[in-house]
CSV table of C-alpha atoms and ligand atoms in Angstrom, one decimal:
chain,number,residue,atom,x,y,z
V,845,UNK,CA,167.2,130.3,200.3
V,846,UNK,CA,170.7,129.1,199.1
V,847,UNK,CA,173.6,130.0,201.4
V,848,UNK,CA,177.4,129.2,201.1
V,849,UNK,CA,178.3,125.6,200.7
V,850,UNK,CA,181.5,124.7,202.1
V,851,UNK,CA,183.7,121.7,202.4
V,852,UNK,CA,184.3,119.9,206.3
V,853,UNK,CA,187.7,120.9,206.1
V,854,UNK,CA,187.1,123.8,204.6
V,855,UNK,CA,184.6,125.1,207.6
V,856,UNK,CA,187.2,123.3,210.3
V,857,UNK,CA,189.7,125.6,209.3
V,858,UNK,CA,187.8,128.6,209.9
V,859,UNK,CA,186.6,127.1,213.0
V,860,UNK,CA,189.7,126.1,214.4
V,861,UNK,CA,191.3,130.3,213.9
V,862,UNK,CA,188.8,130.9,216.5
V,863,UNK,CA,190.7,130.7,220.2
V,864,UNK,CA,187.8,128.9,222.1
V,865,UNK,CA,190.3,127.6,225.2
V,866,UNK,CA,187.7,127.2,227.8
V,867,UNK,CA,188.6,130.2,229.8
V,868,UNK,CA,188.0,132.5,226.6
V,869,UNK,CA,184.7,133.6,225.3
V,870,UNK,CA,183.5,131.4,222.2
V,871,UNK,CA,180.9,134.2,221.1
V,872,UNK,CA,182.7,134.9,218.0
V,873,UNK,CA,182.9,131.5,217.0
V,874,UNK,CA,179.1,130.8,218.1
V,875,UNK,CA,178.5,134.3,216.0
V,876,UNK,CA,180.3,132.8,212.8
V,877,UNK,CA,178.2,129.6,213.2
V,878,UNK,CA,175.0,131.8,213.9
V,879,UNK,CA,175.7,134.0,210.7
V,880,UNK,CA,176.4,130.7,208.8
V,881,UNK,CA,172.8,129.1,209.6
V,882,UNK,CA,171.6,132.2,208.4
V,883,UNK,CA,172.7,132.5,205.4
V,884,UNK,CA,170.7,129.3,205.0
V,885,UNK,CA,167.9,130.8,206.6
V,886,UNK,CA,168.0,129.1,210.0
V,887,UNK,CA,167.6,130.9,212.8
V,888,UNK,CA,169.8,129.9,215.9
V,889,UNK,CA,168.5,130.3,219.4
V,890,UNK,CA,171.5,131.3,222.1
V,891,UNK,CA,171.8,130.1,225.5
V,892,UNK,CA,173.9,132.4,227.5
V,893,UNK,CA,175.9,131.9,230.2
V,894,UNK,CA,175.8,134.1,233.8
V,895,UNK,CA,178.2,136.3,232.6
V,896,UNK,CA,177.3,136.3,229.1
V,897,UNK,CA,181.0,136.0,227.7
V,898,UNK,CA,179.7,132.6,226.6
V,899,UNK,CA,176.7,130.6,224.7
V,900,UNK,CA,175.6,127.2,223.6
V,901,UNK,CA,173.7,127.6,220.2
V,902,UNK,CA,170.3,125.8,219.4
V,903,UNK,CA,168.9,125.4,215.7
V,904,UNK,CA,166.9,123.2,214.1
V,905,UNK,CA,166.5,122.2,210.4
V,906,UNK,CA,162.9,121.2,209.5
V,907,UNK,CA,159.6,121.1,211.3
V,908,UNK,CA,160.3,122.8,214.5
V,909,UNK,CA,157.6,121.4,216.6
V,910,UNK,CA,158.7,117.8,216.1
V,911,UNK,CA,160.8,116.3,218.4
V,912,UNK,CA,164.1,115.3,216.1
V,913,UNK,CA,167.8,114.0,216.1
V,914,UNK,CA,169.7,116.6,218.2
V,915,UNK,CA,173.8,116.7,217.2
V,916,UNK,CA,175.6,117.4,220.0
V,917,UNK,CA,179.3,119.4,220.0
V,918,UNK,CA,181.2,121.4,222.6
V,919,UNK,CA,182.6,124.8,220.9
V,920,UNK,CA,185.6,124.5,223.4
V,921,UNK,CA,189.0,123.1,223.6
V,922,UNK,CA,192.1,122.5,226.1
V,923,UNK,CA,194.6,125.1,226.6
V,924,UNK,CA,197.8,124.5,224.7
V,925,UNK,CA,200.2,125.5,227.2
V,926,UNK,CA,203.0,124.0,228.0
V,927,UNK,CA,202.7,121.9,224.8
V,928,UNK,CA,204.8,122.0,221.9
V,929,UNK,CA,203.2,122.4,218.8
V,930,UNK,CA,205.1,122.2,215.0
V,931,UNK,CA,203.0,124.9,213.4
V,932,UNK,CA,200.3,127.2,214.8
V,933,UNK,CA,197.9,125.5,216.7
V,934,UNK,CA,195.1,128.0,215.5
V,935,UNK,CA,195.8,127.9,211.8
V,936,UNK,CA,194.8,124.4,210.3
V,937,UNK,CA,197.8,122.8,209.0
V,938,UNK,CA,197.4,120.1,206.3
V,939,UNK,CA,200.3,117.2,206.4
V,940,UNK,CA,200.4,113.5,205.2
V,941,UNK,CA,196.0,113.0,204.7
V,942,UNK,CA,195.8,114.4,208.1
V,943,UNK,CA,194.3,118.3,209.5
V,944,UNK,CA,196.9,119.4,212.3
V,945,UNK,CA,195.0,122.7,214.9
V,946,UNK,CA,193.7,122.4,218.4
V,947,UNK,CA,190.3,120.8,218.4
V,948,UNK,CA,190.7,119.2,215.0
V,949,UNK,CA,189.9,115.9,217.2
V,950,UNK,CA,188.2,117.1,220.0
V,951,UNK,CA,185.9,118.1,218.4
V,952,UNK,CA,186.1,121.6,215.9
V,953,UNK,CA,186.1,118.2,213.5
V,954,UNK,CA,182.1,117.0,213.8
V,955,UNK,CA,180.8,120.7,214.2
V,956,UNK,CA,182.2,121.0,210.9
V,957,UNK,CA,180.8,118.0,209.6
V,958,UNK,CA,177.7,119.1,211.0
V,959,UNK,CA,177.9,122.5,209.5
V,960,UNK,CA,179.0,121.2,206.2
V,961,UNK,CA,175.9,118.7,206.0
V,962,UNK,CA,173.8,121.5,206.3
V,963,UNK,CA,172.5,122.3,202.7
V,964,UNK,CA,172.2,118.7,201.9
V,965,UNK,CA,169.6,118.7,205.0
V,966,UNK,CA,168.3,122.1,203.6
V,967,UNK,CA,167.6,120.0,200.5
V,968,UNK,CA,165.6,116.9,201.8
V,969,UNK,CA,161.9,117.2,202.9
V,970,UNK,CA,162.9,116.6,206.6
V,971,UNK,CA,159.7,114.2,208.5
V,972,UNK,CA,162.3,114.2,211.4
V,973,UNK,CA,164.2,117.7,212.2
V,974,UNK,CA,167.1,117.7,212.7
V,975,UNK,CA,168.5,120.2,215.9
V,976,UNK,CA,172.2,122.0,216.3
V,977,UNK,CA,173.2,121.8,220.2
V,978,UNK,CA,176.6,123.5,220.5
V,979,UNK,CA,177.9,124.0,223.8
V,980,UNK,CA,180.9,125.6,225.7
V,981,UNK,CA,182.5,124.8,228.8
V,982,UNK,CA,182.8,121.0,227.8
V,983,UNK,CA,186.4,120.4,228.7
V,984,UNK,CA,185.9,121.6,232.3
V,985,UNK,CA,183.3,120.1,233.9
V,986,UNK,CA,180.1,119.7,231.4
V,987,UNK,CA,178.7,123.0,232.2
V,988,UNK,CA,177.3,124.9,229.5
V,989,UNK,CA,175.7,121.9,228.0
V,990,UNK,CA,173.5,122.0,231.9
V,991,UNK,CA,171.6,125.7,231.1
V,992,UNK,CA,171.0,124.3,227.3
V,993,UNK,CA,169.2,121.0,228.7
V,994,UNK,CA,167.4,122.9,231.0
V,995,UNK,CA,165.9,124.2,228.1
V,996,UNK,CA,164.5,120.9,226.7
V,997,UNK,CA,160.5,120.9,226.7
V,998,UNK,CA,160.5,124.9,227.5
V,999,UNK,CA,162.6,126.7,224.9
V,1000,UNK,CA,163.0,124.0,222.8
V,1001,UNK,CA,161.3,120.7,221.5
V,1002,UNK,CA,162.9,117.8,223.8
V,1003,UNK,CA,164.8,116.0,221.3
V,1004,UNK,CA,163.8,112.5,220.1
V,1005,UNK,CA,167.5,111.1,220.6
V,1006,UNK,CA,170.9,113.1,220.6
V,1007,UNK,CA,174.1,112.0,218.8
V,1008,UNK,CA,177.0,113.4,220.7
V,1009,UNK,CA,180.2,113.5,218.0
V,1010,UNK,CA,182.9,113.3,220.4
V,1011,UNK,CA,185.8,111.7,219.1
V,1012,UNK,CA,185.3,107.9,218.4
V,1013,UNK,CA,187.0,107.2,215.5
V,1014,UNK,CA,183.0,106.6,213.9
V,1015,UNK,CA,182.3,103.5,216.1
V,1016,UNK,CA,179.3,103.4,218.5
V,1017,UNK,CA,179.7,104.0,222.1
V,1018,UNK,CA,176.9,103.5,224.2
V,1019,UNK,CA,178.6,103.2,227.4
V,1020,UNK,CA,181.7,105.6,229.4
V,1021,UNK,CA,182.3,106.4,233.0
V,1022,UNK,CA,181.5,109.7,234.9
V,1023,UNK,CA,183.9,111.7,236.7
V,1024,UNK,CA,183.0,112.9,240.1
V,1025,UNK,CA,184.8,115.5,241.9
V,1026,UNK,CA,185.0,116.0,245.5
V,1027,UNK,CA,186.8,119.1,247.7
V,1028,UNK,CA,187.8,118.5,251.4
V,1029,UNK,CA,188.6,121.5,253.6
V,1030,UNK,CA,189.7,120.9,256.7
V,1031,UNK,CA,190.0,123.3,259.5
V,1032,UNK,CA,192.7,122.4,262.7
V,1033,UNK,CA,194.2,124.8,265.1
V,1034,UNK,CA,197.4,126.4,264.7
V,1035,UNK,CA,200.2,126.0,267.3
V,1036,UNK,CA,203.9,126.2,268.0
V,1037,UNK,CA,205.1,122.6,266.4
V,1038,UNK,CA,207.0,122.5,269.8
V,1039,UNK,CA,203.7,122.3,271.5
V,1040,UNK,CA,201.9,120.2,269.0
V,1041,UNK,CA,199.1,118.8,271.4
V,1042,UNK,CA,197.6,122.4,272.1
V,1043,UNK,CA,197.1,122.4,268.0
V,1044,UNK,CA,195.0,120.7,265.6
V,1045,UNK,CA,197.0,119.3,262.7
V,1046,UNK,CA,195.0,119.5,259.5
V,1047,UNK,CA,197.4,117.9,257.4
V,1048,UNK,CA,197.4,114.9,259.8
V,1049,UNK,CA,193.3,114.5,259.8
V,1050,UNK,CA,193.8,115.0,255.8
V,1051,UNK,CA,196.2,111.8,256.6
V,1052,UNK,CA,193.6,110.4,258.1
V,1053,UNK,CA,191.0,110.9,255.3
V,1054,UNK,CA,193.3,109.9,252.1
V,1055,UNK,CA,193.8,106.2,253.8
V,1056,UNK,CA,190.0,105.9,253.7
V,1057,UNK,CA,189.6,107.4,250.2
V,1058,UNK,CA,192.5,104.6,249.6
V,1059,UNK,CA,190.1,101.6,251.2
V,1060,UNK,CA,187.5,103.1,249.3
V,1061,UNK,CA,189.3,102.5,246.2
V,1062,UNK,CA,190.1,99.2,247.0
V,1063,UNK,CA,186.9,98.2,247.2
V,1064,UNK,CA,185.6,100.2,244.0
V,1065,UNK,CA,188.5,98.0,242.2
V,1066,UNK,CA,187.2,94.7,243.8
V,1067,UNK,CA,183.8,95.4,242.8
V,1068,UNK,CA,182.2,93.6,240.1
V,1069,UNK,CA,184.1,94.6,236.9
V,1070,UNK,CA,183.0,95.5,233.5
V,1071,UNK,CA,185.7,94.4,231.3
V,1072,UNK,CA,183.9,97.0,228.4
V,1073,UNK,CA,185.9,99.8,230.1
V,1074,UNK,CA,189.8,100.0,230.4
V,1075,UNK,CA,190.0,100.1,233.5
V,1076,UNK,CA,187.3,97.6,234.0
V,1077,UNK,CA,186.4,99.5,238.0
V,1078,UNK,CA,186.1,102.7,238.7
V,1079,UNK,CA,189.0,104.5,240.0
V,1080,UNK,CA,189.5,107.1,242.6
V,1081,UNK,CA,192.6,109.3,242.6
V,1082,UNK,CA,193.4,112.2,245.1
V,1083,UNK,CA,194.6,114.9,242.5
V,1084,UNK,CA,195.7,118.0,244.6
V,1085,UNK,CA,196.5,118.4,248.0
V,1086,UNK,CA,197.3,121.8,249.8
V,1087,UNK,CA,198.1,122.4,253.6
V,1088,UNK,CA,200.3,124.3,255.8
V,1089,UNK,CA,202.0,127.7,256.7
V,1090,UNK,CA,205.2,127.1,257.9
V,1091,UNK,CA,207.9,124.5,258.9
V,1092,UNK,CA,207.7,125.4,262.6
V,1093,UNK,CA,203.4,125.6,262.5
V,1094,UNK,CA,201.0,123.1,263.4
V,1095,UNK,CA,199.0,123.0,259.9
V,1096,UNK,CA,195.8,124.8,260.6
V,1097,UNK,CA,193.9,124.1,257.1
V,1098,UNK,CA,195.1,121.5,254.5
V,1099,UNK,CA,192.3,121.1,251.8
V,1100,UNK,CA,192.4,118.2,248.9
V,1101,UNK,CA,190.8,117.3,245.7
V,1102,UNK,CA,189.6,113.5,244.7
V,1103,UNK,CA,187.9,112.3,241.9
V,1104,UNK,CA,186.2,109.0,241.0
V,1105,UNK,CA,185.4,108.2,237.4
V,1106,UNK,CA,182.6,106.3,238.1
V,1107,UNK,CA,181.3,103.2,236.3
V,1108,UNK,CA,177.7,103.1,235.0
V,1109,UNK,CA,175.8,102.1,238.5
V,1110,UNK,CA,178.2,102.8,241.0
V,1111,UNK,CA,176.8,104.7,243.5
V,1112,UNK,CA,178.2,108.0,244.1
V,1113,UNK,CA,176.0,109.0,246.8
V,1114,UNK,CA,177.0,106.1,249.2
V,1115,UNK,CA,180.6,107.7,248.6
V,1116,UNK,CA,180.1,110.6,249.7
V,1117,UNK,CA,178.1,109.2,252.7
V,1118,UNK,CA,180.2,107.1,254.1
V,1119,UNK,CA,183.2,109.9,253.4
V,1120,UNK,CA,181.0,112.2,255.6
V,1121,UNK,CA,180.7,109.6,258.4
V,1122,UNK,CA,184.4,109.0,258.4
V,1123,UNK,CA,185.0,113.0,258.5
V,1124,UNK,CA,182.8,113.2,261.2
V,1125,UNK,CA,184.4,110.0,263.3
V,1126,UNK,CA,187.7,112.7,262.5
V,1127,UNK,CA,185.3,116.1,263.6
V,1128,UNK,CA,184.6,114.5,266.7
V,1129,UNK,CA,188.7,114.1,268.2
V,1130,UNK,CA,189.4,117.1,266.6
V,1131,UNK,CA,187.4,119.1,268.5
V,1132,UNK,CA,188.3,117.5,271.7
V,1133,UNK,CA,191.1,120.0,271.4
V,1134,UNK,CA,189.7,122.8,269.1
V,1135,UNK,CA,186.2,123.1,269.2
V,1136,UNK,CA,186.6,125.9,265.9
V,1137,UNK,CA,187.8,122.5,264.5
V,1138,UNK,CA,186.2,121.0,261.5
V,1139,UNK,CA,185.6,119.3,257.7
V,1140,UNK,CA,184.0,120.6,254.8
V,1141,UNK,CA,183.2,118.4,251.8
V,1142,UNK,CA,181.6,119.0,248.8
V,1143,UNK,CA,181.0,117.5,245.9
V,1144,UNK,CA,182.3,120.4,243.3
V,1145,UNK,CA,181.8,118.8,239.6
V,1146,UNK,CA,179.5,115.2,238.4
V,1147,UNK,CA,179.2,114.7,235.1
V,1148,UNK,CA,176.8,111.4,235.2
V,1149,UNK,CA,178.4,108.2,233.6
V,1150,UNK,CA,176.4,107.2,230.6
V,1151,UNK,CA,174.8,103.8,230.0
V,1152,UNK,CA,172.9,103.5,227.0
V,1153,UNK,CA,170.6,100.6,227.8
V,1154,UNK,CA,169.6,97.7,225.9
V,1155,UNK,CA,167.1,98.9,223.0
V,1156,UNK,CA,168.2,101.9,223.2
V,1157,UNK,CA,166.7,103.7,219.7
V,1158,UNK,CA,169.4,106.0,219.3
V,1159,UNK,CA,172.2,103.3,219.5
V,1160,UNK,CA,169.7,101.4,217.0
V,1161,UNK,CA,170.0,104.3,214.7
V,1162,UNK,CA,173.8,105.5,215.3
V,1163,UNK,CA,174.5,101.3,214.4
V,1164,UNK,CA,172.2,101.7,211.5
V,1165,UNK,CA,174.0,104.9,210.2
V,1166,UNK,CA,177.5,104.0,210.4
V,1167,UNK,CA,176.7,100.1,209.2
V,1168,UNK,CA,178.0,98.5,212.0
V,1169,UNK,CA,177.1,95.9,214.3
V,1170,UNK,CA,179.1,96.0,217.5
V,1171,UNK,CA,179.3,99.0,220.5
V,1172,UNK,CA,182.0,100.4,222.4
V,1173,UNK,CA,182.2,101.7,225.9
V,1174,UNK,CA,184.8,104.2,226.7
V,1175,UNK,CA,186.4,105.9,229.8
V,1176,UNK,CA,186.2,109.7,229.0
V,1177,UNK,CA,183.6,111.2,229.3
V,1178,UNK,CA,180.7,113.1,227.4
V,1179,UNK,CA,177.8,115.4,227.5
V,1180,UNK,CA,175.3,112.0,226.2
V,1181,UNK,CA,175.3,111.3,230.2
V,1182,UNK,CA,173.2,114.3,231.2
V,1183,UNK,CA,171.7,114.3,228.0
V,1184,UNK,CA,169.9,110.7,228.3
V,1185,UNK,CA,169.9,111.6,232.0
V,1186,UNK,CA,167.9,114.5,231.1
V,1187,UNK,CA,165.7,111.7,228.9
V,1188,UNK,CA,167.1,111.8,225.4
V,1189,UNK,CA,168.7,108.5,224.9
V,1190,UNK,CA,172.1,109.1,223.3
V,1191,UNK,CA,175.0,108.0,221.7
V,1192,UNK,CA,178.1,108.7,221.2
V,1193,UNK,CA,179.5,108.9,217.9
V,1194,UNK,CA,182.1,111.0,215.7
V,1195,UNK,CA,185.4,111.5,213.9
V,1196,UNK,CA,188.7,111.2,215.2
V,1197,UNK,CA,190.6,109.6,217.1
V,1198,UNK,CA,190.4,110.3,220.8
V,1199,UNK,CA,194.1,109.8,221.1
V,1200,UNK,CA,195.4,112.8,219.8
V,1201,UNK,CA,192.5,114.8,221.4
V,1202,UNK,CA,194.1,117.2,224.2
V,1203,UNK,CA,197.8,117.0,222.9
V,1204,UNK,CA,200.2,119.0,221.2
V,1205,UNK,CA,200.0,118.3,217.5
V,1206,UNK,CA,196.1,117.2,217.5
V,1207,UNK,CA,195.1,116.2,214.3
V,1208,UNK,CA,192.3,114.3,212.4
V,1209,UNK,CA,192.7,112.0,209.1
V,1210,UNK,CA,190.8,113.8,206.3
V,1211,UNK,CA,189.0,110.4,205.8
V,1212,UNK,CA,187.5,110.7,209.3
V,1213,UNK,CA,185.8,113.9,208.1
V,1214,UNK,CA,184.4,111.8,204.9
V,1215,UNK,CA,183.2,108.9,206.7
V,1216,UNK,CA,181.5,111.4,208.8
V,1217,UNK,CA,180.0,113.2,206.2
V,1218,UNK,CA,178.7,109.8,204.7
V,1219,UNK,CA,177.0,109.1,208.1
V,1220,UNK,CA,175.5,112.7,208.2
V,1221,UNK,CA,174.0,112.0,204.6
V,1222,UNK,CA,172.4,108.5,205.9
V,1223,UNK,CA,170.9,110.3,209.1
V,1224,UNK,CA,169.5,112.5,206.1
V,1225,UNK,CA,168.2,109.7,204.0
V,1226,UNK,CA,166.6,108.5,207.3
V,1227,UNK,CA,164.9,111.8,208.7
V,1228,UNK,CA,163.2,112.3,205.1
V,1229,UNK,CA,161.9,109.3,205.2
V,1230,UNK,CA,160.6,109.0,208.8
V,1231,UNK,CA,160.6,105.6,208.9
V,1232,UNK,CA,161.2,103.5,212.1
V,1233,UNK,CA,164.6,102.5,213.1
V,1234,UNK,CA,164.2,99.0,213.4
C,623,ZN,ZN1,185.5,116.7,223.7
């Protein structure tokens, strides 16, 4: 079968007209992608969310039941709200060598690459398939990527190694940190401020736990640095903080948000232990007044950090691909943590710059898309063949 060929940009522009802010519904662009592949004669396989106003897509090009090279792409994009754009960020705008839409960067860019590349895979006697992972939900929190790896070794063939395109300009990463996020809820007792000691203050316990989250981060930044990242520690930022009725109200509930970006091989879970030993320590003289009194934590979002390894075969392979020697580690961070946590080893590799993801005026440099496309072409050369990576 001969489908539609179509240039990167070309397909980018079609993909970027679709509105995929993470709180929409990417069906019709995962439909458009679905109705693309089969055109080619690929059949997609959806992953749905709960509600089904969503869906990853899975596809594979070549012999199904081998395990293959798995490119990796979130359909969604940030909200541009509150930014100020110079054309329409949902028509792609051409200026100066450089694509201007939402996601042209982050990262509407490599599932067009990928897209594009498919009739020159169609082409080549694939030894090594080569799978389509696109996901939704990317932007806030990892989560649609979690019901499509689920899927590895049931649904579908668990992928050899997974190339995740994010945004790195083309250079390897192998390395970036993982955000954690934490909610505290605290509970007091509410009182006449003129009779404060019958109360509970819940803003003054959230006091309390902020000035240990602040030793905690002390010590996270006197840890052992890894001076691949920028920051070289992890960090730990309370991000939103709620609390109080009134002016003349002992605070009954004040709740906060915190979240570490973690370093490869810092260890969340004694966080969040010694957080909930300091909340209790805080539990305890609260409810020497209010015995109703108490603190609720929970971790609400982890994306793990990602570490390649040393040997990893799918750094190996990205090196090998893009002709280059040297890796990058990065602070953002991607789906290739759960991936290789899920036990694909990954890399992180793709077009644009990671800059101008997430701001008004994103754009990509037409020549990211080509050197993209060149690399796409190599893995091509590479799964015919079937030959070992090193
Ligand atoms: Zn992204």
């Amino acid at each position: 079968m001969k489908g539609p060929s179509y240039s990167a940009a070309e397909l980018l522009a079609r993909l970027v007209r679709f509105d995929t802010t993470s709180h929409k519904s990417n069906l019709p662009l995962v439909r458009f992608v679905e109705d693309y592949l089969a055109q080619h004669g690929i059949a997609s396989q959806l992953v749905p969310s709960a509600d089904g106003a969503k869906a990853s897509l899975y596809a594979t090009i070549g012999p199904a039941a081998v395990p293959g090279v798995a490119l990796s792409g979130h359909t969604d994009v940030v909200p541009v709200e509150g930014q100020s754009w110079t054309s329409d960020p949902f028509e792609l705008a051409e200026r100066d060598g450089c694509l201007y839409g939402r996601g042209t960067a982050d990262m509407k860019g490599f599932l067009a690459c990928v897209l594009a590349a498919v009739p020159d895979l169609l082409r080549r006697q694939l030894a090594i398939p080569v799978h389509i992972a696109f996901s939704y939900d990317e932007e806030i929190g990892c989560l649609g990527v979690r019901p499509l790896i689920a899927e590895l070794g049931r649904r579908f063939v668990h992928p050899r190694l997974v190339i995740v395109g994010e945004p790195t300009s083309m250079s390897v990463v192998d390395s970036h940190k993982g955000p954690v996020r934490w909610r505290i809820d605290i509970r007091g007792r509410a009182a006449h401020s003129s009779m404060a000691p019958l109360g509970v203050n819940a803003i003054a316990v959230a006091g309390r736990i902020i000035a240990e989250l602040a030793r905690i981060e002390e010590e996270l930044k006197a840890a052992p640095r890894d001076d691949r990242f920028d920051p070289p520690y992890a960090t730990l930022q309370v991000t939103r903080i709620a609390g109080g009725t009134a002016t003349n109200i002992v605070p009954v509930s004040c709740h906060l948000d915190f979240d570490v970006r973690a370093l490869p091989g810092v260890d969340i879970q004694a966080i969040d232990r010694r957080l909930r030993a300091f909340a209790g320590v805080c539990t305890a003289d609260m409810r020497r007044v209010a015995s109703e009194a108490g603190i609720d934590i929970a971790i609400t979002n982890e994306v793990p950090p990602f570490a390649a390894g040393a040997g990893s075969e799918a750094v190996a392979l990205a090196l090998r691909l893009a002709g280059q020697n040297e890796t990058h580690a990065v602070s953002y961070a991607t789906e290739a943590g759960l991936f290789q946590a899920a036990g694909s080893p990954s890399v992180v590799i793709g077009p644009g710059d990671i800059a101008q993801a997430h701001s008004a005026d994103e754009w990509i440099a037409k020549d990211q898309l080509d050197k993209c496309m060149g690399f796409l072409a190599r893995l091509g050369d590479w799964a015919e063949r079937g030959k070992p990576i090193r």
